[in-house]
PDB file of C-alpha atoms in Angstrom:
ATOM      1  CA  MET A1173     -20.407  27.548  12.657  1.00 39.00           C
ATOM      2  CA  PRO A1174     -17.530  29.423  14.057  1.00 39.00           C
ATOM      3  CA  SER A1175     -13.954  27.677  14.443  1.00 39.00           C
ATOM      4  CA  LEU A1176     -13.054  26.679  18.013  1.00 42.00           C
ATOM      5  CA  ARG A1177      -9.307  26.973  17.470  1.00 40.00           C
ATOM      6  CA  ARG A1178      -9.505  30.414  18.237  1.00 38.00           C
ATOM      7  CA  TRP A1179     -11.425  30.062  21.441  1.00 36.00           C
ATOM      8  CA  SER A1180      -9.243  26.801  22.701  1.00 37.00           C
ATOM      9  CA  SER A1181      -6.987  28.802  24.607  1.00 34.00           C
ATOM     10  CA  ARG A1182      -9.850  31.033  26.249  1.00 33.00           C
ATOM     11  CA  LEU A1183     -12.491  28.476  26.893  1.00 34.00           C
ATOM     12  CA  LEU A1184     -11.706  27.543  30.567  1.00 30.00           C
ATOM     13  CA  GLY A1185     -14.059  29.692  32.670  1.00 28.00           C
ATOM     14  CA  LEU A1186     -16.057  31.066  30.277  1.00 26.00           C
ATOM     15  CA  GLY A1187     -19.785  30.477  29.872  1.00 29.00           C
ATOM     16  CA  LEU A1188     -21.862  29.552  26.562  1.00 31.00           C
ATOM     17  CA  ALA A1189     -23.226  33.156  26.563  1.00 31.00           C
ATOM     18  CA  LEU A1190     -19.777  34.408  26.213  1.00 28.00           C
ATOM     19  CA  LEU A1191     -19.026  32.232  23.194  1.00 36.00           C
ATOM     20  CA  MET A1192     -21.954  32.968  21.148  1.00 38.00           C
ATOM     21  CA  PRO A1193     -23.517  36.385  20.523  1.00 39.00           C
ATOM     22  CA  ALA A1194     -26.409  37.301  22.920  1.00 42.00           C
ATOM     23  CA  ALA A1195     -28.963  37.921  20.126  1.00 45.00           C
ATOM     24  CA  GLN A1196     -28.326  34.757  18.592  1.00 53.00           C
ATOM     25  CA  ALA A1197     -31.671  32.873  18.642  1.00 60.00           C
ATOM     26  CA  VAL A1198     -31.468  29.081  19.641  1.00 65.00           C
ATOM     27  CA  THR A1199     -33.912  26.497  18.108  1.00 69.00           C
ATOM     28  CA  VAL A1200     -33.220  23.735  20.495  1.00 75.00           C
ATOM     29  CA  SER A1201     -31.883  23.610  24.038  1.00 82.00           C
ATOM     30  CA  LEU A1202     -30.257  20.150  24.681  1.00 84.00           C
ATOM     31  CA  GLU A1203     -30.294  19.445  28.647  1.00 88.00           C
ATOM     32  CA  GLY A1204     -28.522  16.490  30.413  1.00 91.00           C
ATOM     33  CA  GLN A1205     -26.836  15.034  33.193  1.00 93.00           C
ATOM     34  CA  VAL A1206     -23.764  13.102  33.416  1.00 95.00           C
ATOM     35  CA  ARG A1207     -24.720   9.775  35.821  1.00 95.00           C
ATOM     36  CA  ASN A1208     -21.044   8.818  36.024  1.00 94.00           C
ATOM     37  CA  LEU A1209     -19.506  11.956  37.092  1.00 95.00           C
ATOM     38  CA  PRO A1210     -16.671  10.752  38.946  1.00 95.00           C
ATOM     39  CA  VAL A1211     -15.329   8.732  36.130  1.00 93.00           C
ATOM     40  CA  LEU A1212     -15.374  12.064  33.924  1.00 95.00           C
ATOM     41  CA  GLU A1213     -13.708  13.952  36.846  1.00 95.00           C
ATOM     42  CA  ARG A1214     -11.072  11.782  37.275  1.00 93.00           C
ATOM     43  CA  GLU A1215     -10.198  11.793  33.643  1.00 90.00           C
ATOM     44  CA  LEU A1216     -10.743  15.731  33.026  1.00 94.00           C
ATOM     45  CA  GLY A1217     -10.789  17.497  36.004  1.00 93.00           C
ATOM     46  CA  PRO A1218     -13.779  18.929  37.855  1.00 92.00           C
ATOM     47  CA  ASP A1219     -13.324  22.507  36.376  1.00 94.00           C
ATOM     48  CA  GLY A1220     -13.580  24.009  33.097  1.00 95.00           C
ATOM     49  CA  VAL A1221     -15.007  21.094  30.898  1.00 96.00           C
ATOM     50  CA  LEU A1222     -17.355  21.860  27.958  1.00 95.00           C
ATOM     51  CA  VAL A1223     -19.943  19.343  26.234  1.00 95.00           C
ATOM     52  CA  LEU A1224     -19.580  19.661  22.572  1.00 92.00           C
ATOM     53  CA  LEU A1225     -22.467  18.308  20.535  1.00 86.00           C
ATOM     54  CA  THR A1226     -20.536  16.953  17.401  1.00 84.00           C
ATOM     55  CA  ASN A1227     -20.744  15.232  13.954  1.00 77.00           C
ATOM     56  CA  LEU A1228     -17.135  13.803  14.409  1.00 78.00           C
ATOM     57  CA  THR A1229     -17.083  11.841  10.807  1.00 74.00           C
ATOM     58  CA  ALA A1230     -17.887  15.362   9.104  1.00 76.00           C
ATOM     59  CA  GLY A1231     -15.931  17.649  11.574  1.00 78.00           C
ATOM     60  CA  HIS A1232     -18.578  19.617  12.285  1.00 78.00           C
ATOM     61  CA  LEU A1233     -19.344  21.534  15.457  1.00 83.00           C
ATOM     62  CA  VAL A1234     -23.268  21.584  16.290  1.00 81.00           C
ATOM     63  CA  GLY A1235     -23.403  23.485  19.552  1.00 84.00           C
ATOM     64  CA  PHE A1236     -21.898  23.461  23.002  1.00 88.00           C
ATOM     65  CA  GLY A1237     -22.353  24.320  26.773  1.00 92.00           C
ATOM     66  CA  ARG A1238     -20.407  24.314  30.215  1.00 94.00           C
ATOM     67  CA  LEU A1239     -20.811  21.293  32.539  1.00 96.00           C
ATOM     68  CA  GLN A1240     -22.029  22.323  35.950  1.00 94.00           C
ATOM     69  CA  GLU A1241     -22.146  19.911  38.794  1.00 93.00           C
ATOM     70  CA  GLY A1242     -22.740  17.357  36.111  1.00 94.00           C
ATOM     71  CA  GLN A1243     -25.359  19.218  34.336  1.00 95.00           C
ATOM     72  CA  PHE A1244     -25.212  20.785  30.952  1.00 95.00           C
ATOM     73  CA  GLN A1245     -27.292  22.713  28.467  1.00 93.00           C
ATOM     74  CA  ILE A1246     -26.446  22.894  24.887  1.00 90.00           C
ATOM     75  CA  GLY A1247     -28.037  25.661  22.668  1.00 84.00           C
ATOM     76  CA  ILE A1248     -28.448  24.906  18.912  1.00 82.00           C
ATOM     77  CA  PRO A1249     -27.930  27.870  16.935  1.00 77.00           C
ATOM     78  CA  GLU A1250     -31.263  28.976  14.775  1.00 74.00           C
ATOM     79  CA  LYS A1251     -28.961  30.012  11.836  1.00 76.00           C
ATOM     80  CA  PHE A1252     -27.140  26.245  11.724  1.00 76.00           C
ATOM     81  CA  ARG A1253     -28.249  24.646   8.728  1.00 78.00           C
ATOM     82  CA  PRO A1254     -27.027  21.279   8.624  1.00 83.00           C
ATOM     83  CA  PRO A1255     -25.851  19.470   5.616  1.00 87.00           C
ATOM     84  CA  VAL A1256     -28.249  17.166   4.914  1.00 93.00           C
ATOM     85  CA  ARG A1257     -28.662  14.029   2.881  1.00 94.00           C
ATOM     86  CA  PRO A1258     -31.367  11.846   1.506  1.00 96.00           C
ATOM     87  CA  ALA A1259     -32.240   9.624   4.523  1.00 95.00           C
ATOM     88  CA  GLN A1260     -32.249   6.558   2.248  1.00 92.00           C
ATOM     89  CA  PHE A1261     -33.800   4.266   5.146  1.00 93.00           C
ATOM     90  CA  CYS A1262     -33.659   0.509   4.113  1.00 92.00           C
ATOM     91  CA  ALA A1263     -35.590  -1.452   1.859  1.00 93.00           C
ATOM     92  CA  GLY A1264     -39.000  -2.278   3.381  1.00 95.00           C
ATOM     93  CA  VAL A1265     -39.003   1.422   5.344  1.00 96.00           C
ATOM     94  CA  ARG A1266     -41.429   4.153   3.981  1.00 96.00           C
ATOM     95  CA  SER A1267     -41.112   7.561   4.461  1.00 97.00           C
ATOM     96  CA  LEU A1268     -44.681  10.079   4.546  1.00 96.00           C
ATOM     97  CA  PRO A1269     -45.346  12.073   3.075  1.00 96.00           C
ATOM     98  CA  SER A1270     -41.968  11.804   1.437  1.00 95.00           C
ATOM     99  CA  GLU A1271     -38.361  10.965   2.170  1.00 96.00           C
ATOM    100  CA  PRO A1272     -36.720  13.470   4.109  1.00 97.00           C
ATOM    101  CA  LYS A1273     -33.304  14.858   4.017  1.00 97.00           C
ATOM    102  CA  ILE A1274     -31.390  14.307   7.209  1.00 96.00           C
ATOM    103  CA  TYR A1275     -28.213  14.809   9.478  1.00 91.00           C
ATOM    104  CA  ILE A1276     -27.286  13.156  12.510  1.00 88.00           C
ATOM    105  CA  ALA A1277     -25.457  14.731  15.178  1.00 81.00           C
ATOM    106  CA  GLU A1278     -23.321  11.982  16.280  1.00 70.00           C
ATOM    107  CA  SER A1279     -21.551  12.517  19.188  1.00 78.00           C
ATOM    108  CA  LEU A1280     -21.130  14.508  22.264  1.00 88.00           C
ATOM    109  CA  LEU A1281     -17.658  15.380  23.562  1.00 92.00           C
ATOM    110  CA  ALA A1282     -16.487  16.450  26.998  1.00 95.00           C
ATOM    111  CA  TYR A1283     -13.628  18.997  26.460  1.00 95.00           C
ATOM    112  CA  GLN A1284     -11.225  20.321  28.746  1.00 95.00           C
ATOM    113  CA  PRO A1285      -9.291  22.896  26.658  1.00 93.00           C
ATOM    114  CA  ASP A1286      -6.329  23.360  29.405  1.00 93.00           C
ATOM    115  CA  ARG A1287      -5.865  19.641  29.278  1.00 93.00           C
ATOM    116  CA  ASN A1288      -6.414  19.276  25.554  1.00 94.00           C
ATOM    117  CA  ALA A1289      -8.291  16.200  26.706  1.00 94.00           C
ATOM    118  CA  ALA A1290     -11.951  14.627  26.068  1.00 94.00           C
ATOM    119  CA  THR A1291     -13.961  11.923  26.277  1.00 94.00           C
ATOM    120  CA  LEU A1292     -17.092  10.799  24.541  1.00 92.00           C
ATOM    121  CA  LEU A1293     -20.230  10.959  26.020  1.00 93.00           C
ATOM    122  CA  TYR A1294     -23.533   8.969  25.378  1.00 90.00           C
ATOM    123  CA  GLN A1295     -26.975   8.804  26.468  1.00 92.00           C
ATOM    124  CA  ALA A1296     -28.360   5.331  27.449  1.00 92.00           C
ATOM    125  CA  ASP A1297     -30.096   3.413  30.154  1.00 92.00           C
ATOM    126  CA  HIS A1298     -26.863   1.440  31.176  1.00 90.00           C
ATOM    127  CA  PRO A1299     -22.922   2.290  30.839  1.00 89.00           C
ATOM    128  CA  THR A1300     -21.812  -0.828  29.865  1.00 87.00           C
ATOM    129  CA  ASP A1301     -25.249  -3.164  28.608  1.00 89.00           C
ATOM    130  CA  PRO A1302     -27.458  -0.506  27.199  1.00 91.00           C
ATOM    131  CA  THR A1303     -30.998  -1.341  25.766  1.00 93.00           C
ATOM    132  CA  ARG A1304     -31.767   2.089  24.848  1.00 94.00           C
ATOM    133  CA  ARG A1305     -29.471   4.545  23.164  1.00 92.00           C
ATOM    134  CA  VAL A1306     -30.154   8.306  21.981  1.00 92.00           C
ATOM    135  CA  GLN A1307     -28.727  10.475  18.892  1.00 89.00           C
ATOM    136  CA  TRP A1308     -30.166  13.807  17.553  1.00 88.00           C
ATOM    137  CA  PHE A1309     -31.496  13.851  13.944  1.00 92.00           C
ATOM    138  CA  TYR A1310     -32.183  17.043  12.021  1.00 92.00           C
ATOM    139  CA  SER A1311     -34.540  16.848   8.959  1.00 95.00           C
ATOM    140  CA  ASP A1312     -35.580  19.060   6.558  1.00 94.00           C
ATOM    141  CA  ARG A1313     -39.241  18.217   6.784  1.00 96.00           C
ATOM    142  CA  ALA A1314     -41.737  16.545   9.061  1.00 97.00           C
ATOM    143  CA  ALA A1315     -42.016  12.912   8.228  1.00 97.00           C
ATOM    144  CA  THR A1316     -43.432   9.505   9.350  1.00 97.00           C
ATOM    145  CA  VAL A1317     -41.046   6.679   8.942  1.00 97.00           C
ATOM    146  CA  ARG A1318     -42.500   3.109   9.333  1.00 97.00           C
ATOM    147  CA  GLY A1319     -41.622  -0.251   8.258  1.00 96.00           C
ATOM    148  CA  ARG A1320     -39.193  -3.255   8.680  1.00 95.00           C
ATOM    149  CA  CYS A1321     -36.040  -3.547   7.002  1.00 95.00           C
ATOM    150  CA  SER A1322     -36.044  -6.411   4.496  1.00 91.00           C
ATOM    151  CA  GLY A1323     -33.584  -8.980   5.568  1.00 86.00           C
ATOM    152  CA  LEU A1324     -32.727  -7.010   8.444  1.00 89.00           C
ATOM    153  CA  ASN A1325     -33.634  -7.145  12.236  1.00 92.00           C
ATOM    154  CA  THR A1326     -34.250  -3.516  12.333  1.00 95.00           C
ATOM    155  CA  ALA A1327     -37.719  -1.544  12.387  1.00 96.00           C
ATOM    156  CA  TYR A1328     -38.729   1.813  12.170  1.00 97.00           C
ATOM    157  CA  GLN A1329     -41.440   3.514  14.253  1.00 97.00           C
ATOM    158  CA  LEU A1330     -40.272   7.252  13.975  1.00 97.00           C
ATOM    159  CA  SER A1331     -41.906  10.817  13.628  1.00 97.00           C
ATOM    160  CA  LEU A1332     -39.605  13.438  12.497  1.00 97.00           C
ATOM    161  CA  ARG A1333     -40.270  17.160  12.664  1.00 93.00           C
ATOM    162  CA  ALA A1334     -38.946  19.615  10.783  1.00 92.00           C
ATOM    163  CA  GLY A1335     -35.660  20.364  12.870  1.00 89.00           C
ATOM    164  CA  TRP A1336     -34.188  18.464  15.366  1.00 89.00           C
ATOM    165  CA  THR A1337     -35.700  15.176  16.717  1.00 91.00           C
ATOM    166  CA  ALA A1338     -34.256  12.940  19.654  1.00 91.00           C
ATOM    167  CA  VAL A1339     -34.374   9.358  18.170  1.00 95.00           C
ATOM    168  CA  MET A1340     -33.918   6.366  20.533  1.00 94.00           C
ATOM    169  CA  THR A1341     -32.731   2.969  19.200  1.00 94.00           C
ATOM    170  CA  VAL A1342     -34.172  -0.064  21.632  1.00 95.00           C
ATOM    171  CA  SER A1343     -32.889  -3.062  21.603  1.00 93.00           C
ATOM    172  CA  GLN A1344     -35.304  -5.910  22.107  1.00 85.00           C
ATOM    173  CA  PRO A1345     -35.280  -9.444  21.680  1.00 87.00           C
ATOM    174  CA  GLY A1346     -34.614 -10.535  18.410  1.00 88.00           C
ATOM    175  CA  HIS A1347     -34.505  -7.023  16.831  1.00 90.00           C
ATOM    176  CA  PHE A1348     -33.760  -3.298  17.218  1.00 95.00           C
ATOM    177  CA  LEU A1349     -36.596  -0.511  17.119  1.00 96.00           C
ATOM    178  CA  VAL A1350     -35.588   3.239  15.882  1.00 96.00           C
ATOM    179  CA  THR A1351     -38.326   5.320  17.294  1.00 96.00           C
ATOM    180  CA  ASN A1352     -38.648   8.512  18.909  1.00 95.00           C
ATOM    181  CA  ALA A1353     -37.087   9.215  22.490  1.00 91.00           C
ATOM    182  CA  THR A1354     -39.753   8.811  25.081  1.00 80.00           C
ATOM    183  CA  SER A1355     -37.519   9.435  28.212  1.00 73.00           C
ATOM    184  CA  ASN A1356     -34.632  11.824  29.521  1.00 81.00           C
ATOM    185  CA  LEU A1357     -31.922   9.173  29.653  1.00 89.00           C
ATOM    186  CA  PRO A1358     -28.783  10.109  31.585  1.00 92.00           C
ATOM    187  CA  TYR A1359     -25.151  10.311  29.766  1.00 94.00           C
ATOM    188  CA  TRP A1360     -22.268   8.352  30.545  1.00 95.00           C
ATOM    189  CA  ALA A1361     -18.556   9.489  30.247  1.00 94.00           C
ATOM    190  CA  GLN A1362     -16.440   6.750  28.541  1.00 89.00           C
ATOM    191  CA  PRO A1363     -13.657   5.728  31.010  1.00 87.00           C
ATOM    192  CA  THR A1364     -10.930   6.298  28.580  1.00 88.00           C
ATOM    193  CA  PRO A1365     -10.058   9.747  27.747  1.00 89.00           C
ATOM    194  CA  VAL A1366      -8.635  11.189  24.483  1.00 90.00           C
ATOM    195  CA  ARG A1367      -5.298  13.061  24.572  1.00 90.00           C
ATOM    196  CA  ASN A1368      -3.988  15.684  22.461  1.00 91.00           C
ATOM    197  CA  ALA A1369      -7.559  16.451  21.305  1.00 90.00           C
ATOM    198  CA  ARG A1370      -7.239  19.225  19.202  1.00 88.00           C
ATOM    199  CA  THR A1371      -4.817  17.436  17.135  1.00 88.00           C
ATOM    200  CA  LEU A1372      -7.081  14.444  16.976  1.00 86.00           C
ATOM    201  CA  PHE A1373     -10.301  16.072  16.114  1.00 85.00           C
ATOM    202  CA  ARG A1374      -8.821  18.789  14.109  1.00 83.00           C
ATOM    203  CA  THR A1375     -11.417  19.310  11.399  1.00 80.00           C
ATOM    204  CA  LEU A1376     -13.941  19.626  14.497  1.00 80.00           C
ATOM    205  CA  PHE A1377     -11.657  22.492  15.914  1.00 77.00           C
ATOM    206  CA  THR A1378     -10.905  24.286  12.707  1.00 72.00           C
ATOM    207  CA  HIS A1379     -14.300  23.722  11.160  1.00 57.00           C
ATOM    208  CA  ARG A1380     -15.857  26.927   9.703  1.00 49.00           C
TER     209      ARG A1380
END
């Protein structure tokens, strides 16, 4: 994926079509709505905000789009091949027909280039006390994941397809269930922004 460093001074006012080649195919289009938009606008302003789909741990930018009136759409390029690793689900959980290799796009980041500020977005059914949260998994193969982690309170009832799957963690009385996302949950902006984003997330903005 190209570096954001050479774009960071030009991102304000540019749409996704100007940032990615027009002929580049997209495999997944992730759409969402920021429910607490006034919180985000108070910290980042009402204009020029981009939403980045990232893996902050590895410093990978997966895809990005522009936030407009609280709505965003992120296209994940077909040529992007995440650095997958064996899933290694816990003992008691089986993957059929075989264990997949997966990659988790762990974070959505709302980013305002001119202010060099960002805030995390998370997809959940409630801003402070969620019972359902969603992440995006990439799998190198289709797999059915079932079972309960031995000695733990987490169970899996998950069907992964080859490519991207929205995965939901559900908090239930006494345990957690990891399953396929079944509803379009809203996104929530954290109320505390990150200043000097290009310094703090240096690997994200310079990764090639």
